[in-house]
């Protein structure tokens, strides 16, 4: 079975080479899947796509014309896929619903601690032989109220770590997890009472720009906001205004609404034309990482193995249980 892998990096090739079934024949392409690059899938039976690949209706129709019958997402999110069109075209879509949720949860806590204790600034100071503590004052996590929006596998893993710090935990989700029953509250109360808010919900039409001018107005002055989920959960311009007004005291982003043309690439020798993103980088209380929360050895192994299983199930006329479209 021939599979075209888009947005492929060396670590993707290493991962599939080490952990995917040897019967699968992968062709790797660094380019993102788009209407311009879709022709690279010619001669393949399936494609493997990532978070920023374009799987809109026009691209899906071109894939269908090339004979592609299966889309294997090597990620949990699927907001970039037109599932209705895939179903109409008879293209199966499967994802990796859970891969090392602890990886994202631990990165979330790393961002909280880095922003709080200003570890990134301290690191640079010490390298310059500056050991002064001025400007590095943090706060105790113990006793603070942390609000988690989304309590799926990643939210639950984050909650378990948060409890270990002795924080008060508030949770919101349309589908509650029995392990966290006592911690659920309304979204309004979570906004109003939390010292730290962390996003772990999927991107849907209902959650797009969940963090906006109105929700930000309800939050505590100086709130810490962390997003390791999907960039479009946040209205970035509203967040910039809240940074300027000091409503947001700390902002940690591993995702960005317009990240598709920025993240996963080395742009150090180029000019970035995104003025909103560049404005974010000017704030001293903003920490941005390039969609790396998932990036651990354990997560890559699970992604490779589950993606392989999804492809093998399709090739064998079976279901893996991870299908979004059968």
Short mmCIF file of C-alpha atoms in Angstrom, two decimals:
data_model
loop_
_atom_site.label_atom_id
_atom_site.label_comp_id
_atom_site.label_asym_id
_atom_site.label_seq_id
_atom_site.Cartn_x
_atom_site.Cartn_y
_atom_site.Cartn_z
CA UNK A 1 0.00 0.00 0.00
CA UNK A 2 1.52 3.31 -1.13
CA UNK A 3 1.00 6.32 1.12
CA UNK A 4 1.90 9.95 0.38
CA UNK A 5 2.98 11.74 3.56
CA UNK A 6 2.58 15.51 3.44
CA UNK A 7 4.23 18.11 5.73
CA UNK A 8 6.85 15.43 6.36
CA UNK A 9 9.87 16.23 8.49
CA UNK A 10 12.88 14.06 9.25
CA UNK A 11 11.34 12.99 12.55
CA UNK A 12 8.23 11.78 10.71
CA UNK A 13 10.37 9.64 8.43
CA UNK A 14 12.37 8.32 11.38
CA UNK A 15 9.19 7.55 13.30
CA UNK A 16 7.45 5.67 10.50
CA UNK A 17 10.68 3.91 9.60
CA UNK A 18 11.07 2.67 13.17
CA UNK A 19 7.50 1.99 14.29
CA UNK A 20 5.17 1.64 11.26
CA UNK A 21 4.45 -1.69 9.58
CA UNK A 22 7.06 -2.50 6.93
CA UNK A 23 4.38 -3.44 4.38
CA UNK A 24 3.41 0.22 4.04
CA UNK A 25 5.34 2.14 1.39
CA UNK A 26 5.65 5.79 2.34
CA UNK A 27 6.56 8.64 -0.02
CA UNK A 28 7.55 11.74 1.95
CA UNK A 29 6.89 15.32 0.84
CA UNK A 30 7.96 18.37 2.85
CA UNK A 31 5.30 20.55 1.28
CA UNK A 32 1.94 21.05 2.94
CA UNK A 33 -1.04 19.48 1.21
CA UNK A 34 -2.84 22.10 -0.86
CA UNK A 35 -4.49 22.47 -4.24
CA UNK A 36 -1.02 23.11 -5.67
CA UNK A 37 0.70 20.10 -4.12
CA UNK A 38 -2.10 17.53 -4.24
CA UNK A 39 -0.74 16.07 -7.50
CA UNK A 40 2.18 14.64 -5.53
CA UNK A 41 -0.21 11.94 -4.28
CA UNK A 42 -0.59 10.47 -7.76
CA UNK A 43 0.00 6.74 -7.79
CA UNK A 44 -0.75 6.34 -4.08
CA UNK A 45 -3.69 4.60 -2.41
CA UNK A 46 -3.78 6.85 0.67
CA UNK A 47 -2.33 10.02 2.09
CA UNK A 48 -1.09 10.90 5.56
CA UNK A 49 -1.75 14.48 6.67
CA UNK A 50 -0.95 16.73 9.61
CA UNK A 51 -2.60 19.65 11.43
CA UNK A 52 -1.90 22.40 8.87
CA UNK A 53 -2.59 20.43 5.69
CA UNK A 54 -5.53 21.63 3.59
CA UNK A 55 -8.26 19.01 3.40
CA UNK A 56 -11.02 21.30 2.20
CA UNK A 57 -13.60 20.24 -0.38
CA UNK A 58 -11.56 21.31 -3.47
CA UNK A 59 -8.50 19.35 -2.28
CA UNK A 60 -10.58 16.30 -1.38
CA UNK A 61 -12.17 16.28 -4.83
CA UNK A 62 -8.72 16.36 -6.44
CA UNK A 63 -7.57 13.54 -4.17
CA UNK A 64 -10.59 11.49 -5.18
CA UNK A 65 -9.82 12.05 -8.85
CA UNK A 66 -6.30 10.72 -8.19
CA UNK A 67 -7.78 7.56 -6.72
CA UNK A 68 -7.07 8.31 -3.05
CA UNK A 69 -9.42 6.29 -0.88
CA UNK A 70 -7.99 6.86 2.58
CA UNK A 71 -6.77 9.86 4.61
CA UNK A 72 -4.74 8.98 7.68
CA UNK A 73 -4.39 11.96 10.01
CA UNK A 74 -1.33 11.69 12.22
CA UNK A 75 -2.95 13.98 14.79
CA UNK A 76 -6.06 14.14 16.97
CA UNK A 77 -7.57 17.35 15.58
CA UNK A 78 -9.59 17.30 12.38
CA UNK A 79 -10.91 20.85 12.02
CA UNK A 80 -8.95 21.14 8.75
CA UNK A 81 -10.96 18.30 7.14
CA UNK A 82 -14.27 18.71 5.31
CA UNK A 83 -15.78 15.50 6.65
CA UNK A 84 -19.06 15.89 4.76
CA UNK A 85 -17.25 16.09 1.42
CA UNK A 86 -15.03 13.14 2.35
CA UNK A 87 -18.14 11.08 3.08
CA UNK A 88 -19.76 12.08 -0.23
CA UNK A 89 -16.62 11.05 -2.09
CA UNK A 90 -16.28 7.76 -0.25
CA UNK A 91 -12.90 8.65 1.26
CA UNK A 92 -12.23 7.09 4.65
CA UNK A 93 -10.74 9.45 7.25
CA UNK A 94 -9.08 8.16 10.40
CA UNK A 95 -7.11 9.97 13.07
CA UNK A 96 -4.91 9.34 16.08
CA UNK A 97 -7.37 10.21 18.85
CA UNK A 98 -5.01 9.81 21.77
CA UNK A 99 -1.23 9.93 21.74
CA UNK A 100 0.60 10.54 24.98
CA UNK A 101 -1.76 13.15 26.45
CA UNK A 102 0.88 13.55 29.15
CA UNK A 103 3.20 15.10 26.55
CA UNK A 104 0.87 18.05 25.97
CA UNK A 105 -0.08 18.27 29.65
CA UNK A 106 3.56 18.45 30.72
CA UNK A 107 4.31 21.12 28.12
CA UNK A 108 1.33 23.08 29.42
CA UNK A 109 2.79 23.04 32.92
CA UNK A 110 6.22 23.91 31.55
CA UNK A 111 4.75 27.04 29.97
CA UNK A 112 2.97 27.98 33.21
CA UNK A 113 6.15 27.61 35.26
CA UNK A 114 8.35 29.34 32.71
CA UNK A 115 6.05 32.37 32.54
CA UNK A 116 5.56 32.47 36.29
CA UNK A 117 9.19 32.07 37.37
CA UNK A 118 10.55 33.76 34.22
CA UNK A 119 12.95 30.91 33.57
CA UNK A 120 13.58 31.99 29.96
CA UNK A 121 14.71 35.42 31.15
CA UNK A 122 16.81 33.99 33.97
CA UNK A 123 18.56 31.64 31.54
CA UNK A 124 19.59 34.52 29.28
CA UNK A 125 20.67 36.70 32.22
CA UNK A 126 22.98 34.09 33.71
CA UNK A 127 24.61 33.50 30.34
CA UNK A 128 25.43 37.24 30.38
CA UNK A 129 26.85 36.93 33.94
CA UNK A 130 23.86 38.86 35.31
CA UNK A 131 22.71 37.24 38.54
CA UNK A 132 20.38 40.02 39.73
CA UNK A 133 16.89 38.91 40.73
CA UNK A 134 15.10 42.15 39.88
CA UNK A 135 12.22 41.53 37.48
CA UNK A 136 12.15 37.78 38.13
CA UNK A 137 9.56 37.73 40.92
CA UNK A 138 7.04 34.92 40.57
CA UNK A 139 4.21 33.47 42.64
CA UNK A 140 3.47 30.17 44.36
CA UNK A 141 1.36 27.82 42.26
CA UNK A 142 0.15 26.25 45.50
CA UNK A 143 -3.29 27.56 46.41
CA UNK A 144 -3.95 29.26 43.08
CA UNK A 145 -7.13 28.55 41.10
CA UNK A 146 -6.54 26.91 37.73
CA UNK A 147 -9.38 26.68 35.22
CA UNK A 148 -9.26 23.97 32.54
CA UNK A 149 -11.54 24.35 29.52
CA UNK A 150 -11.81 20.88 28.03
CA UNK A 151 -11.36 17.70 30.05
CA UNK A 152 -10.66 15.04 27.45
CA UNK A 153 -7.52 12.94 27.72
CA UNK A 154 -5.16 15.93 27.65
CA UNK A 155 -7.30 18.02 30.00
CA UNK A 156 -7.51 15.11 32.42
CA UNK A 157 -3.73 14.57 32.32
CA UNK A 158 -3.26 18.29 32.99
CA UNK A 159 -5.74 18.19 35.88
CA UNK A 160 -3.83 15.38 37.56
CA UNK A 161 -0.60 17.39 37.45
CA UNK A 162 -2.33 20.57 38.64
CA UNK A 163 -3.70 18.72 41.66
CA UNK A 164 -0.15 17.72 42.56
CA UNK A 165 0.81 21.38 42.86
CA UNK A 166 -1.91 21.94 45.45
CA UNK A 167 -3.95 24.20 43.19
CA UNK A 168 -7.70 24.63 43.34
CA UNK A 169 -9.10 23.12 40.15
CA UNK A 170 -12.07 24.34 38.12
CA UNK A 171 -13.21 22.55 34.98
CA UNK A 172 -15.63 23.13 32.13
CA UNK A 173 -16.66 20.73 29.38
CA UNK A 174 -19.90 19.88 27.60
CA UNK A 175 -19.08 16.23 28.36
CA UNK A 176 -17.99 15.72 31.94
CA UNK A 177 -15.36 13.23 33.10
CA UNK A 178 -16.36 11.22 36.16
CA UNK A 179 -12.87 11.57 37.67
CA UNK A 180 -13.35 15.36 37.84
CA UNK A 181 -17.03 15.55 38.80
CA UNK A 182 -16.49 17.71 41.89
CA UNK A 183 -14.49 20.31 39.94
CA UNK A 184 -16.97 21.27 37.20
CA UNK A 185 -18.45 24.72 37.10
CA UNK A 186 -19.97 27.11 34.59
CA UNK A 187 -17.81 28.79 32.00
CA UNK A 188 -18.62 32.21 33.47
CA UNK A 189 -17.52 31.16 36.96
CA UNK A 190 -14.35 29.63 35.57
CA UNK A 191 -13.49 32.90 33.84
CA UNK A 192 -14.24 34.96 36.94
CA UNK A 193 -12.46 32.83 39.55
CA UNK A 194 -9.37 31.43 37.81
CA UNK A 195 -5.87 32.81 38.28
CA UNK A 196 -4.69 30.60 35.42
CA UNK A 197 -6.80 29.41 32.47
CA UNK A 198 -5.64 26.62 30.15
CA UNK A 199 -7.38 25.55 26.95
CA UNK A 200 -7.74 21.87 26.06
CA UNK A 201 -10.91 21.73 23.97
CA UNK A 202 -11.21 20.92 20.25
CA UNK A 203 -11.79 23.60 17.64
CA UNK A 204 -15.40 23.57 16.46
CA UNK A 205 -17.74 26.29 15.16
CA UNK A 206 -18.93 26.63 18.77
CA UNK A 207 -15.45 27.05 20.27
CA UNK A 208 -13.89 29.27 17.60
CA UNK A 209 -12.77 32.50 19.32
CA UNK A 210 -13.99 31.17 22.64
CA UNK A 211 -11.51 33.60 24.16
CA UNK A 212 -12.75 36.94 22.91
CA UNK A 213 -13.39 40.48 24.10
CA UNK A 214 -16.42 39.42 26.15
CA UNK A 215 -14.85 36.40 27.87
CA UNK A 216 -11.63 38.29 28.57
CA UNK A 217 -13.61 41.06 30.28
CA UNK A 218 -14.86 38.51 32.83
CA UNK A 219 -11.38 37.33 33.81
CA UNK A 220 -9.27 38.47 36.74
CA UNK A 221 -6.81 41.28 36.14
CA UNK A 222 -3.40 39.75 35.52
CA UNK A 223 -4.76 36.33 34.56
CA UNK A 224 -2.43 33.75 33.01
CA UNK A 225 -3.79 32.28 29.75
CA UNK A 226 -2.30 29.13 28.19
CA UNK A 227 -3.27 27.58 24.84
CA UNK A 228 -1.78 24.25 23.76
CA UNK A 229 -4.89 23.17 21.83
CA UNK A 230 -5.85 25.05 18.65
CA UNK A 231 -4.93 28.59 17.70
CA UNK A 232 -8.38 29.69 16.59
CA UNK A 233 -9.80 29.16 20.07
CA UNK A 234 -8.37 32.62 20.71
CA UNK A 235 -9.24 35.92 19.07
CA UNK A 236 -5.65 37.10 18.84
CA UNK A 237 -6.43 40.79 18.36
CA UNK A 238 -8.65 40.77 21.46
CA UNK A 239 -5.84 39.10 23.40
CA UNK A 240 -3.35 41.74 22.25
CA UNK A 241 -5.69 44.45 23.52
CA UNK A 242 -5.94 42.63 26.85
CA UNK A 243 -2.15 42.42 27.07
CA UNK A 244 -1.93 46.14 26.48
CA UNK A 245 -4.52 46.87 29.18
CA UNK A 246 -2.79 44.46 31.63
CA UNK A 247 -5.92 42.30 31.86
CA UNK A 248 -3.70 39.39 30.75
CA UNK A 249 -0.59 39.19 32.90
CA UNK A 250 0.93 36.13 31.25
CA UNK A 251 0.27 34.51 27.87
CA UNK A 252 1.60 31.13 26.75
CA UNK A 253 0.87 29.91 23.22
CA UNK A 254 1.96 26.69 21.57
CA UNK A 255 -0.53 27.30 18.75
CA UNK A 256 -1.54 30.32 16.71
CA UNK A 257 -4.56 30.98 14.53
CA UNK A 258 -2.50 31.75 11.41
CA UNK A 259 0.33 29.33 12.17
CA UNK A 260 0.10 27.35 8.93
CA UNK A 261 2.60 29.58 7.11
CA UNK A 262 4.92 29.96 10.11
CA UNK A 263 5.21 26.94 12.37
CA UNK A 264 7.29 23.82 11.60
CA UNK A 265 9.60 25.83 9.32
CA UNK A 266 12.97 27.58 9.75
CA UNK A 267 12.20 31.19 8.85
CA UNK A 268 15.25 32.67 10.54
CA UNK A 269 16.56 34.03 7.24
CA UNK A 270 13.21 35.39 6.07
CA UNK A 271 10.86 38.23 6.87
CA UNK A 272 7.61 37.25 8.60
CA UNK A 273 4.80 39.36 7.19
CA UNK A 274 2.23 38.51 9.86
CA UNK A 275 1.98 41.77 11.81
CA UNK A 276 -0.32 40.29 14.47
CA UNK A 277 2.15 37.52 15.26
CA UNK A 278 5.06 39.97 15.31
CA UNK A 279 3.11 42.19 17.70
CA UNK A 280 2.68 39.25 20.10
CA UNK A 281 6.45 38.77 20.16
CA UNK A 282 6.99 42.32 21.43
CA UNK A 283 5.40 41.64 24.82
CA UNK A 284 7.81 40.58 27.59
CA UNK A 285 5.09 38.49 29.28
CA UNK A 286 4.32 36.36 26.20
CA UNK A 287 5.89 32.93 25.63
CA UNK A 288 5.39 31.25 22.25
CA UNK A 289 6.53 27.78 21.22
CA UNK A 290 6.07 26.42 17.70
CA UNK A 291 3.41 23.72 18.17
CA UNK A 292 5.80 21.43 19.99
CA UNK A 293 3.64 20.36 22.96
CA UNK A 294 3.08 16.93 21.39
CA UNK A 295 6.74 16.46 20.50
CA UNK A 296 8.11 13.65 22.65
CA UNK A 297 9.60 10.31 21.68
CA UNK A 298 6.69 8.49 23.28
CA UNK A 299 4.12 10.56 21.37
CA UNK A 300 5.89 10.05 18.02
CA UNK A 301 5.96 6.32 18.62
CA UNK A 302 2.23 6.21 19.34
CA UNK A 303 1.42 8.44 16.36
CA UNK A 304 3.43 6.19 14.03
CA UNK A 305 1.97 2.98 15.37
CA UNK A 306 -1.67 4.11 15.44
CA UNK A 307 -1.42 5.72 11.98
CA UNK A 308 0.06 2.46 10.71
CA UNK A 309 -2.77 0.47 12.32
CA UNK A 310 -5.37 2.75 10.74
CA UNK A 311 -3.85 2.25 7.29
CA UNK A 312 -3.53 -1.51 7.72
CA UNK A 313 -7.14 -1.79 8.84
CA UNK A 314 -8.26 0.01 5.70
CA UNK A 315 -6.06 -2.17 3.49
CA UNK A 316 -7.55 -5.26 5.11
CA UNK A 317 -11.15 -4.13 4.72
CA UNK A 318 -11.54 -3.65 8.47
CA UNK A 319 -12.08 -0.78 10.89
CA UNK A 320 -9.57 0.39 13.46
CA UNK A 321 -12.09 2.23 15.61
CA UNK A 322 -10.41 5.58 14.91
CA UNK A 323 -12.46 6.46 11.83
CA UNK A 324 -14.12 9.86 11.44
CA UNK A 325 -15.54 8.82 8.06
CA UNK A 326 -16.00 5.14 7.19
#
